[in-house]
PDB file of C-alpha atoms and ligand atoms in Angstrom:
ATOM      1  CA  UNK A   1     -31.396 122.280   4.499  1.00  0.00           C
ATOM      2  CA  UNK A   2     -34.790 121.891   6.534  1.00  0.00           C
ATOM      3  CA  UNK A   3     -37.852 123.352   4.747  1.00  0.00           C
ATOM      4  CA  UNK A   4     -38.852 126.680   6.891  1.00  0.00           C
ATOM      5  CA  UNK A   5     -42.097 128.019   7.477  1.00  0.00           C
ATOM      6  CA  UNK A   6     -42.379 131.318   9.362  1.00  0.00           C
ATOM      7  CA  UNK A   7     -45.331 132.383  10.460  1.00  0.00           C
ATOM      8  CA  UNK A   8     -46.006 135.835  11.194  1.00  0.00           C
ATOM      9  CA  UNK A   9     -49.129 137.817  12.343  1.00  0.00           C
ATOM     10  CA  UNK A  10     -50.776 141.029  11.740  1.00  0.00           C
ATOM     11  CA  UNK A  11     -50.029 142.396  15.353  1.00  0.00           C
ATOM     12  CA  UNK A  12     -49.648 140.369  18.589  1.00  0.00           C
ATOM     13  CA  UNK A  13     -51.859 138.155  19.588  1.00  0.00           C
ATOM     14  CA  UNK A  14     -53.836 137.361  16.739  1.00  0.00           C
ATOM     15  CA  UNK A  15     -53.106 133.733  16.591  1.00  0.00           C
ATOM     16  CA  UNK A  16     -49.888 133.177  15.463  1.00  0.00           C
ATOM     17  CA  UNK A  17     -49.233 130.190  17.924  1.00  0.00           C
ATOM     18  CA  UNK A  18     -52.739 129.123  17.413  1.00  0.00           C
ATOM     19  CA  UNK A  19     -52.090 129.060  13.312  1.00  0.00           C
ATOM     20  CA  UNK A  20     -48.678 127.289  14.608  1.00  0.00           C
ATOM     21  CA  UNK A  21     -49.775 124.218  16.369  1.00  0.00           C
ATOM     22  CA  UNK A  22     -53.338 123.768  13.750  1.00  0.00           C
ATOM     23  CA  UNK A  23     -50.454 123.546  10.748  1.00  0.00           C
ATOM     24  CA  UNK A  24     -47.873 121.146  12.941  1.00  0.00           C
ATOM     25  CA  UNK A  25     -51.308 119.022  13.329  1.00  0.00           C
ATOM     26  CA  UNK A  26     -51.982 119.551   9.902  1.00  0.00           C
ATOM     27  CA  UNK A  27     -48.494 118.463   8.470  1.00  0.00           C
ATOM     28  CA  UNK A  28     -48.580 115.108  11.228  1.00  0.00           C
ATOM     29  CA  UNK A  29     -51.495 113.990   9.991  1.00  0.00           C
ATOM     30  CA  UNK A  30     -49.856 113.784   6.482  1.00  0.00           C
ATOM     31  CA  UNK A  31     -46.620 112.409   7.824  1.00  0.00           C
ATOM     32  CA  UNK A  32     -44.304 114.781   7.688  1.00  0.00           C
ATOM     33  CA  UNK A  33     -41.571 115.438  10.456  1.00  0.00           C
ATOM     34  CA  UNK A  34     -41.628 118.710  12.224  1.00  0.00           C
ATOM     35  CA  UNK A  35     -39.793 120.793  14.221  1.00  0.00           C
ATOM     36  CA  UNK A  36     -41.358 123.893  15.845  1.00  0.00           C
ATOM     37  CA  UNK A  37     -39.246 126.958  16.697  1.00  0.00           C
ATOM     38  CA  UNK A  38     -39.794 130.203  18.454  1.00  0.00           C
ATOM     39  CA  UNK A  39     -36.703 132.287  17.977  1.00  0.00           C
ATOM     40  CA  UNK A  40     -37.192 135.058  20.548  1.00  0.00           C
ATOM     41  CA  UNK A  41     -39.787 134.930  23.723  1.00  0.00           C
ATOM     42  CA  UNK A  42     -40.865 137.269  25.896  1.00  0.00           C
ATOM     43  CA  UNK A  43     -43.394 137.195  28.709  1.00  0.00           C
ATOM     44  CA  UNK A  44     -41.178 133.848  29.619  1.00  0.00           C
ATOM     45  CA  UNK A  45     -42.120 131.848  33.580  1.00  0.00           C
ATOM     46  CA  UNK A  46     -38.890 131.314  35.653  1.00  0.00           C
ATOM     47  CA  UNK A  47     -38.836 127.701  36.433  1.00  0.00           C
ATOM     48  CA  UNK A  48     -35.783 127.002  38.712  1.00  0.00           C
ATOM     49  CA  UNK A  49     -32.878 128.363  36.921  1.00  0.00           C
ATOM     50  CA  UNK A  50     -34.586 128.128  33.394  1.00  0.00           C
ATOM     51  CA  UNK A  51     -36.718 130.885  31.433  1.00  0.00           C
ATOM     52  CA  UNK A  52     -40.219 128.914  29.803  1.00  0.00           C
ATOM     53  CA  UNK A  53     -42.795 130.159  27.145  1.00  0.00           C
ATOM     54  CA  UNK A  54     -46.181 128.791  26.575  1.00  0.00           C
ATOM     55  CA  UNK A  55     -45.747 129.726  22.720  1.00  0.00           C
ATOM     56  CA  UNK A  56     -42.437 127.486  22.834  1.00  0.00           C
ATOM     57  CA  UNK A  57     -43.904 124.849  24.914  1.00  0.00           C
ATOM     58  CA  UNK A  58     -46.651 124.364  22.701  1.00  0.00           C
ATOM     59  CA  UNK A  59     -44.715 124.119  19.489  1.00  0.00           C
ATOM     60  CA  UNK A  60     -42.621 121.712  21.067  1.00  0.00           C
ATOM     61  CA  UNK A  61     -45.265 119.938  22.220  1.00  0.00           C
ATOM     62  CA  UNK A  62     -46.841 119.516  18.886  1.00  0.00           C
ATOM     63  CA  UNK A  63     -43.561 119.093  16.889  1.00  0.00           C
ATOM     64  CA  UNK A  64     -42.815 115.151  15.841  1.00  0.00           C
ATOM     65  CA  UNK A  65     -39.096 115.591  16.840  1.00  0.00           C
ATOM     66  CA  UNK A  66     -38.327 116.000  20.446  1.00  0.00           C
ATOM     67  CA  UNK A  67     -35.951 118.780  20.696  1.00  0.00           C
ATOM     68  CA  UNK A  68     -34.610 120.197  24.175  1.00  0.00           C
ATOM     69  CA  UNK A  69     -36.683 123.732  25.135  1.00  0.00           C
ATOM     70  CA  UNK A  70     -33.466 125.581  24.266  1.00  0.00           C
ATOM     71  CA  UNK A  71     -32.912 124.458  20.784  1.00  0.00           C
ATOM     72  CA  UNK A  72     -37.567 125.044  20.839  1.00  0.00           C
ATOM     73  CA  UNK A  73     -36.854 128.629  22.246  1.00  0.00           C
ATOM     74  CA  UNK A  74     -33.284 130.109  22.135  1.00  0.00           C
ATOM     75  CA  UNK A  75     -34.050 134.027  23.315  1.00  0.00           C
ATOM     76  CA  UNK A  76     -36.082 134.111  26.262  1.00  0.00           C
ATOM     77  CA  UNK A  77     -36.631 136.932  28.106  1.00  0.00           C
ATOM     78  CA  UNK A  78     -39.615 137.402  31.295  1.00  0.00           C
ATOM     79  CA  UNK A  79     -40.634 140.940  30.922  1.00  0.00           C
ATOM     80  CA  UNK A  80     -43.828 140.847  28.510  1.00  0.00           C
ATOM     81  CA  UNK A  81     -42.315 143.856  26.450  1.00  0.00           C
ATOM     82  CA  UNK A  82     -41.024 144.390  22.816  1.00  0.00           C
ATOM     83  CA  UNK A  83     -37.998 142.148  22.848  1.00  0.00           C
ATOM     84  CA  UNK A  84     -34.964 144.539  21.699  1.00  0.00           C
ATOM     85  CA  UNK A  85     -36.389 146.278  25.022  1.00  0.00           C
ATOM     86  CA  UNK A  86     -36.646 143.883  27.004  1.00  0.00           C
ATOM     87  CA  UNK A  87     -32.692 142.919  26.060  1.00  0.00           C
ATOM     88  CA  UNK A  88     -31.906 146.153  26.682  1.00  0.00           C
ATOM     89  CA  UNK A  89     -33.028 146.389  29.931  1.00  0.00           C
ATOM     90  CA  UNK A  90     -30.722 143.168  30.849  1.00  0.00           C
ATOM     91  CA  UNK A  91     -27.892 144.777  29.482  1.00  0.00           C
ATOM     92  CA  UNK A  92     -27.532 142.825  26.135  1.00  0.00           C
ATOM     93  CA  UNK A  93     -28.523 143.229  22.653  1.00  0.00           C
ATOM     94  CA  UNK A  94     -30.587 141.457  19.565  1.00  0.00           C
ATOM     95  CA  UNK A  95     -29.255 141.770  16.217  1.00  0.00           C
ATOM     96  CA  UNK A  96     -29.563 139.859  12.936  1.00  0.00           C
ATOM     97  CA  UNK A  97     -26.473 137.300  13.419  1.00  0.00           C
ATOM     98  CA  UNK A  98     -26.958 135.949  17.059  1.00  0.00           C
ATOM     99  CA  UNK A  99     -30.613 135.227  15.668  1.00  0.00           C
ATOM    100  CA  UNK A 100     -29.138 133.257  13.087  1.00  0.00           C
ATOM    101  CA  UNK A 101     -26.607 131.355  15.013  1.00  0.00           C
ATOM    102  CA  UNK A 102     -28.687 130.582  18.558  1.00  0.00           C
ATOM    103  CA  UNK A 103     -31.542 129.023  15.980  1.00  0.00           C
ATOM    104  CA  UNK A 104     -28.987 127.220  13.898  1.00  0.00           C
ATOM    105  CA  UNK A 105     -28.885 123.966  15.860  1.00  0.00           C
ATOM    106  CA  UNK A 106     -32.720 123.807  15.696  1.00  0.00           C
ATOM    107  CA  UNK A 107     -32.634 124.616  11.608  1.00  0.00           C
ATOM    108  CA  UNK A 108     -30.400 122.097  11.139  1.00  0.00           C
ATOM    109  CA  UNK A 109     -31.967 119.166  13.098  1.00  0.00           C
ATOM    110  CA  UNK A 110     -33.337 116.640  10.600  1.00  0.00           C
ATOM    111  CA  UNK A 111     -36.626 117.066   9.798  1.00  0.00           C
ATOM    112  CA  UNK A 112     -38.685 117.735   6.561  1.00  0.00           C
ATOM    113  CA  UNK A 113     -40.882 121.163   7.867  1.00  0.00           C
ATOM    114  CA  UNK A 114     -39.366 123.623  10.718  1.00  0.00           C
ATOM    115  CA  UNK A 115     -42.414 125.707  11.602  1.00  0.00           C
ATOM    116  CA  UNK A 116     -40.918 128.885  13.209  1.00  0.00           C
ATOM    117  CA  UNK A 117     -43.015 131.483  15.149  1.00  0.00           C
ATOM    118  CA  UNK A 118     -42.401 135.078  15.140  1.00  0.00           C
ATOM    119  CA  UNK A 119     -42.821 137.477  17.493  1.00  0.00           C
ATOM    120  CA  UNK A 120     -44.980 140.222  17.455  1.00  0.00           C
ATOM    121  CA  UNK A 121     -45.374 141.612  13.767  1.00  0.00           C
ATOM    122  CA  UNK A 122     -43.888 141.232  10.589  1.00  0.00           C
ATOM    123  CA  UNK A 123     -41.491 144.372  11.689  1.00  0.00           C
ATOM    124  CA  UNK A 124     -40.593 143.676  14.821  1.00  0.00           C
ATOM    125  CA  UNK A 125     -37.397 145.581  15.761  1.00  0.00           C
ATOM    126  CA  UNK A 126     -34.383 143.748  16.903  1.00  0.00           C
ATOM    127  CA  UNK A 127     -32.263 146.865  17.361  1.00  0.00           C
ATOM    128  CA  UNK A 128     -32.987 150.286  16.090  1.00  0.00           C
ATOM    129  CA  UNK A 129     -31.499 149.309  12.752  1.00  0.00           C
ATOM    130  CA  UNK A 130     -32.723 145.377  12.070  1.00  0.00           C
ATOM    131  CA  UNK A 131     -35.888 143.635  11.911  1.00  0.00           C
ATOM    132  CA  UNK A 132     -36.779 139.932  12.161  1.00  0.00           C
ATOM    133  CA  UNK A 133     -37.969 140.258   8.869  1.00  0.00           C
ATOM    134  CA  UNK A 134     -34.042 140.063   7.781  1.00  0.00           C
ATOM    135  CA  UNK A 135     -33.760 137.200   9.602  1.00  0.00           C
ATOM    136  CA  UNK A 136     -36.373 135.568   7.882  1.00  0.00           C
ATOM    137  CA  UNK A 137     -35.009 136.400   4.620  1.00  0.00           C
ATOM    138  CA  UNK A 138     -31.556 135.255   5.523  1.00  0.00           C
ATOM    139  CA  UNK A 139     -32.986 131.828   5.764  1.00  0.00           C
ATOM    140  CA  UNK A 140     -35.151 132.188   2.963  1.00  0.00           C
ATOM    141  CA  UNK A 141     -38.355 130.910   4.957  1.00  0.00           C
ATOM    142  CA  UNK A 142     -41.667 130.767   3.002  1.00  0.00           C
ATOM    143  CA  UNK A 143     -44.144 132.647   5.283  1.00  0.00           C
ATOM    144  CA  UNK A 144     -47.922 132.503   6.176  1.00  0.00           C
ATOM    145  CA  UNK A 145     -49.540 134.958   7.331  1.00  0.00           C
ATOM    146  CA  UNK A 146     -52.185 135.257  10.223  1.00  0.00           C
ATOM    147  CA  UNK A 147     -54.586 137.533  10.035  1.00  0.00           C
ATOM    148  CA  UNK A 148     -56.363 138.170  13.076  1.00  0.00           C
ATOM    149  CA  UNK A 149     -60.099 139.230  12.297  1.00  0.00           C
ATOM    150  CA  UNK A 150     -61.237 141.535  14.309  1.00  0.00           C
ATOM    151  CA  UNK A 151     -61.801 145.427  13.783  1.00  0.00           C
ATOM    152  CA  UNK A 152     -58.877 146.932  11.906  1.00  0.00           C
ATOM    153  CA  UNK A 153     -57.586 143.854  10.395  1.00  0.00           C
ATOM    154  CA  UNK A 154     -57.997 144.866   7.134  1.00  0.00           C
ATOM    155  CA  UNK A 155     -55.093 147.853   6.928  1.00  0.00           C
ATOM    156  CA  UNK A 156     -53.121 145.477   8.968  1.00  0.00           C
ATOM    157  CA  UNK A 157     -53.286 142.660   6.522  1.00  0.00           C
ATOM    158  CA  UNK A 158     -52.815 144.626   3.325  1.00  0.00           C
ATOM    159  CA  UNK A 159     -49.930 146.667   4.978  1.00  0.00           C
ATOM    160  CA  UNK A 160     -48.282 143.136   6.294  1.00  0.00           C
ATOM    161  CA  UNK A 161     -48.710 141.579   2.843  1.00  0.00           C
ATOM    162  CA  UNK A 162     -47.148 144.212   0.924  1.00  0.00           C
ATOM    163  CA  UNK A 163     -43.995 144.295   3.599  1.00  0.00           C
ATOM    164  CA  UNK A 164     -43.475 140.756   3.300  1.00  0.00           C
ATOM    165  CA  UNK A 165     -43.674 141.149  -0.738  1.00  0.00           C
ATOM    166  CA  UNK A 166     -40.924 143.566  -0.811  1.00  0.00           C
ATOM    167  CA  UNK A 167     -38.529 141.771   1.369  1.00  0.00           C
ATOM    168  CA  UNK A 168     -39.015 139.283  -1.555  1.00  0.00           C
ATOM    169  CA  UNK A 169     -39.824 135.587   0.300  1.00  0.00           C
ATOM    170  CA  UNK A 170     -42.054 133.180  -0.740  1.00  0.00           C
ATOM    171  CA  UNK A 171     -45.653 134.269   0.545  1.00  0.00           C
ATOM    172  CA  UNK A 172     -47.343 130.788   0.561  1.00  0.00           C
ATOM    173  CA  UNK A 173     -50.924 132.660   1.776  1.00  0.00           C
ATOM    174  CA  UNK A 174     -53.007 134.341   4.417  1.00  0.00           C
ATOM    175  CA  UNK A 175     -55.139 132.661   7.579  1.00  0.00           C
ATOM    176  CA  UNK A 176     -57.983 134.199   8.580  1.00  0.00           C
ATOM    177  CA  UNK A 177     -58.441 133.597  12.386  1.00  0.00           C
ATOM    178  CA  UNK A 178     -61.206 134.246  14.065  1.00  0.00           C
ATOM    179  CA  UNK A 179     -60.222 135.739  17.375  1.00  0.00           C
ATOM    180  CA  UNK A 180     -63.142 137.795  17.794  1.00  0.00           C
ATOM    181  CA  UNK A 181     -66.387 135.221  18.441  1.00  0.00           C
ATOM    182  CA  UNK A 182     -68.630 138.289  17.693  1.00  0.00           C
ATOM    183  CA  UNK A 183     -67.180 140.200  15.148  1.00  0.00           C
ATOM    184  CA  UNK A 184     -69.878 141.818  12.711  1.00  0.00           C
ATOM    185  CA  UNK A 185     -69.802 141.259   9.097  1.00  0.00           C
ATOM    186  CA  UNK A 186     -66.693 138.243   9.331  1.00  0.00           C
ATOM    187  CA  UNK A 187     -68.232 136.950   5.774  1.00  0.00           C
ATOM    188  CA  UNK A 188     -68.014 140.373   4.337  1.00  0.00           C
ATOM    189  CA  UNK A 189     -64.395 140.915   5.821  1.00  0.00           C
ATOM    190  CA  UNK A 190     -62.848 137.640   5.050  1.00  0.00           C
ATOM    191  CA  UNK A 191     -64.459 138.820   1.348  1.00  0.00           C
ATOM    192  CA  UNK A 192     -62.354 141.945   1.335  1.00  0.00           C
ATOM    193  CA  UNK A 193     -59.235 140.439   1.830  1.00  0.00           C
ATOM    194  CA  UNK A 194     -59.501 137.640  -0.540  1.00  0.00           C
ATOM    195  CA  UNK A 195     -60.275 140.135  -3.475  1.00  0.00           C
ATOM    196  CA  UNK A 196     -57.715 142.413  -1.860  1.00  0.00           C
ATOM    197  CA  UNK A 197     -54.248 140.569  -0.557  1.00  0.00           C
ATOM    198  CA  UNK A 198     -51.881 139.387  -3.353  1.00  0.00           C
ATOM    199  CA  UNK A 199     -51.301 136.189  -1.754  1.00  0.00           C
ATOM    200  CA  UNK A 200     -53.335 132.839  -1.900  1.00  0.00           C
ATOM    201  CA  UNK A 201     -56.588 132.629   1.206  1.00  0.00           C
ATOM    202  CA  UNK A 202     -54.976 129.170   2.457  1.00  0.00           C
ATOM    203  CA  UNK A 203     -58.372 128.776   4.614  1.00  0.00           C
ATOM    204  CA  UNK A 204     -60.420 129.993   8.027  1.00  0.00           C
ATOM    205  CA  UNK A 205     -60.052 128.976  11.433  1.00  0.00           C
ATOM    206  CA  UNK A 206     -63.498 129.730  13.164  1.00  0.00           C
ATOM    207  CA  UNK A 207     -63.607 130.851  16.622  1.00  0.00           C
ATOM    208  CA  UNK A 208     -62.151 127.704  19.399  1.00  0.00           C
ATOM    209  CA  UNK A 209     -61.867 125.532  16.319  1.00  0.00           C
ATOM    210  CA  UNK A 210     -59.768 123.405  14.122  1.00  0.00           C
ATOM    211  CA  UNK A 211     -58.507 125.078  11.039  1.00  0.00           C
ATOM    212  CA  UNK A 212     -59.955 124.278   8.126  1.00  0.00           C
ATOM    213  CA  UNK A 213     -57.431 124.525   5.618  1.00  0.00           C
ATOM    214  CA  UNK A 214     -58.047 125.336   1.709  1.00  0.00           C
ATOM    215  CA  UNK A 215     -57.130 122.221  -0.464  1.00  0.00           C
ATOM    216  CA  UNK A 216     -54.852 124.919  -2.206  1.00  0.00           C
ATOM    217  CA  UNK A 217     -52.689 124.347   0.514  1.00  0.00           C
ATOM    218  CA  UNK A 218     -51.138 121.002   0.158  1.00  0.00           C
ATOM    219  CA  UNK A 219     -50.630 122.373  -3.947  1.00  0.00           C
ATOM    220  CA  UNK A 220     -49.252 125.053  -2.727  1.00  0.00           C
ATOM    221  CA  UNK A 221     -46.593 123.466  -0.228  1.00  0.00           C
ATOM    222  CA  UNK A 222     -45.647 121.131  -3.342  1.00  0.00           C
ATOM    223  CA  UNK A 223     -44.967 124.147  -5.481  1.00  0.00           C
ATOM    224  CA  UNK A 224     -42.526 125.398  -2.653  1.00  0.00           C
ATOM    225  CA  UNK A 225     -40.657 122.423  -2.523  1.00  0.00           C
ATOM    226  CA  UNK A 226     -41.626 122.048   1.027  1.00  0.00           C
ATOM    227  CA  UNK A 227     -43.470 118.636   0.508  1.00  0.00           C
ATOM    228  CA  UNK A 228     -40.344 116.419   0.190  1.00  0.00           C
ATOM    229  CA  UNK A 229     -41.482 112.414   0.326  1.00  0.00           C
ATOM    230  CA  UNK A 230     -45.611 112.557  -0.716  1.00  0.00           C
TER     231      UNK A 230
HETATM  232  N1  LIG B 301     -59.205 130.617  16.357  1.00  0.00           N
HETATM  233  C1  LIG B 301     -59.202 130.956  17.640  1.00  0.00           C
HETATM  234  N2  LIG B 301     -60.291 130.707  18.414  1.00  0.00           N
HETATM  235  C2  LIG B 301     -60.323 131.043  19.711  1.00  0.00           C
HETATM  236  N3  LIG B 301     -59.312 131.640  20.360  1.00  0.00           N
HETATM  237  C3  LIG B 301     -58.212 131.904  19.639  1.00  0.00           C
HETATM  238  C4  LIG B 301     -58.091 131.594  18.267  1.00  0.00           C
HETATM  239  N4  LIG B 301     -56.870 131.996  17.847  1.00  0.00           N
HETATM  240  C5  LIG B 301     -56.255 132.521  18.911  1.00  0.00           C
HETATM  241  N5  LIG B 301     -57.055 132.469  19.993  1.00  0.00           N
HETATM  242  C6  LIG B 301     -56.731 132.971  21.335  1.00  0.00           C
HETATM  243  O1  LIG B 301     -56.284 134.314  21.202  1.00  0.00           O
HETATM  244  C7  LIG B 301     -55.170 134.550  22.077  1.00  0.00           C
HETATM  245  C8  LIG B 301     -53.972 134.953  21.231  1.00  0.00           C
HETATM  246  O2  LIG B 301     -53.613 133.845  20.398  1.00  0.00           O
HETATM  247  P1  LIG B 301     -52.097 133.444  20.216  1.00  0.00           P
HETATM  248  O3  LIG B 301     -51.423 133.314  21.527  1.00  0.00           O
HETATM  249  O4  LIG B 301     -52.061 132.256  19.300  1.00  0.00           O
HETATM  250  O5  LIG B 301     -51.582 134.771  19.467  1.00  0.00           O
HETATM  251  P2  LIG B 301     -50.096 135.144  19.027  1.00  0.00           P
HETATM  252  O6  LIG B 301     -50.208 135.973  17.800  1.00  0.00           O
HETATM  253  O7  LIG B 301     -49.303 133.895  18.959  1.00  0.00           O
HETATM  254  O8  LIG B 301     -49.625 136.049  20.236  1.00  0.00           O
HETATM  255  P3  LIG B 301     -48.106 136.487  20.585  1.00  0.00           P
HETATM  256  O9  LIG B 301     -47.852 137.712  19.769  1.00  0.00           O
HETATM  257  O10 LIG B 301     -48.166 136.740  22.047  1.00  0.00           O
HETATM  258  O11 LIG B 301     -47.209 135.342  20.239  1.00  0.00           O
HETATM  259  C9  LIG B 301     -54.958 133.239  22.855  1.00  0.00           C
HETATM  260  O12 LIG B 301     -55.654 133.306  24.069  1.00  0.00           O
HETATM  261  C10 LIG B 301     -55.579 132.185  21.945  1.00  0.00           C
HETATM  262  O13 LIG B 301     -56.034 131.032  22.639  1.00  0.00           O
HETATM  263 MG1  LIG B 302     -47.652 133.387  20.032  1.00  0.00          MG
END
């Protein structure tokens, strides 16, 4: 079984894609195989007959193993709207177990890391009953989270990390990522959180920069299991 790393955010568009491509850089450089997947996309470009995503494109871009868009982004849907919706609207559903088997040929490509994007939040509804977050613990994934600093991020991250605790997966850590080039008091927040969260600060990625990741992350990969050959 590949090693899975979902990364989920504190809302959309706080980075998650961003925290994505700095970690399949990040895991590269120290020579580890990759695969990048993005489950379920919306706000996807027609191209001829096919659906695209930029998140998608970019973690298959920065993956080491070439893997067809498809397998890279199995759900893709073109209205920029909560997915279950935007299914909906096409006449088809989302649950739990097409998830699980459209991202099955991805999961089990060889590789030693599959970093998977979510959409959206840590609850994002699939249905009215089901969240991704079962999917995720279905295939046990150890998850990062990405906070996205900017006003409010605070309740957001503290409500996130709790969720994720209770559906009982390995939390490797948080991300603070500055999306907001201007946002007062950053030092003070990013302060908060690390006395606050009950997961490990894996490190800051400053405004249009590379991450810069907390030593405690390679330990912490190791203790998951996820560092297979170093
Ligand atoms: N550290 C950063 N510095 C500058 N811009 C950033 C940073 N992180 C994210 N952004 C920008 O913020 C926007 C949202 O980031 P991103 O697309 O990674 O969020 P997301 O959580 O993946 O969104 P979605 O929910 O749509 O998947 C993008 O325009 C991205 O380039
Ligand atoms: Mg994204």
């Amino acid at each position: 079984m590949n090693n899975r790393i979902f990364i989920t955010g504190t809302d959309t568009n706080v980075g998650k894609t961003y925290v994505a491509v700095e970690l399949l850089q990040y895991l590269a450089r120290r020579g580890f195989s990759t695969i990048g997947l993005k489950p379920v996309a919306t706000g996807c470009q027609r191209q001829a007959t096919e659906l695209y995503n930029s998140d998608a494109l970019a973690l298959q871009q920065h993956a080491t193993e070439p893997l067809p868009y498809e397998r890279v982004n199995p759900i893709a849907f073109v209205e920029p709207v909560a997915p279950h919706i935007a299914a909906q609207k096409q006449n088809k559903s989302l649950d739990t177990d097409f998830i699980l088997q459209t991202c099955s040929p991805a999961l089990n490509h060889p590789a030693d890391i599959v970093v998977i994007e979510g959409a959206g939040g840590w609850y994002l509804p699939l249905n009215h009953q089901q969240t991704m977050a079962e999917v995720v613990v279905q295939w046990q994934a150890s998850v990062i989270l990405t906070v996205g600093m900017r006003l409010g991020c605070l309740n957001h991250a503290l409500l996130t990390c709790r969720a994720i605790r209770q559906s009982g997966v390995p939390l490797l850590g948080w991300i603070a990522n500055c999306i907001d080039e201007q946002m007062p008091y950053l030092t003070e927040n990013i302060a908060t959180l690390r006395a606050m969260m009950d997961c490990a600060y894996l490190g800051l990625i400053p405004y249009n920069q590379s991450a810069r990741f907390d030593d405690r992350l390679d330990t912490i990969l190791k203790r998951n299991g996820n560092v297979c050959h170093q």
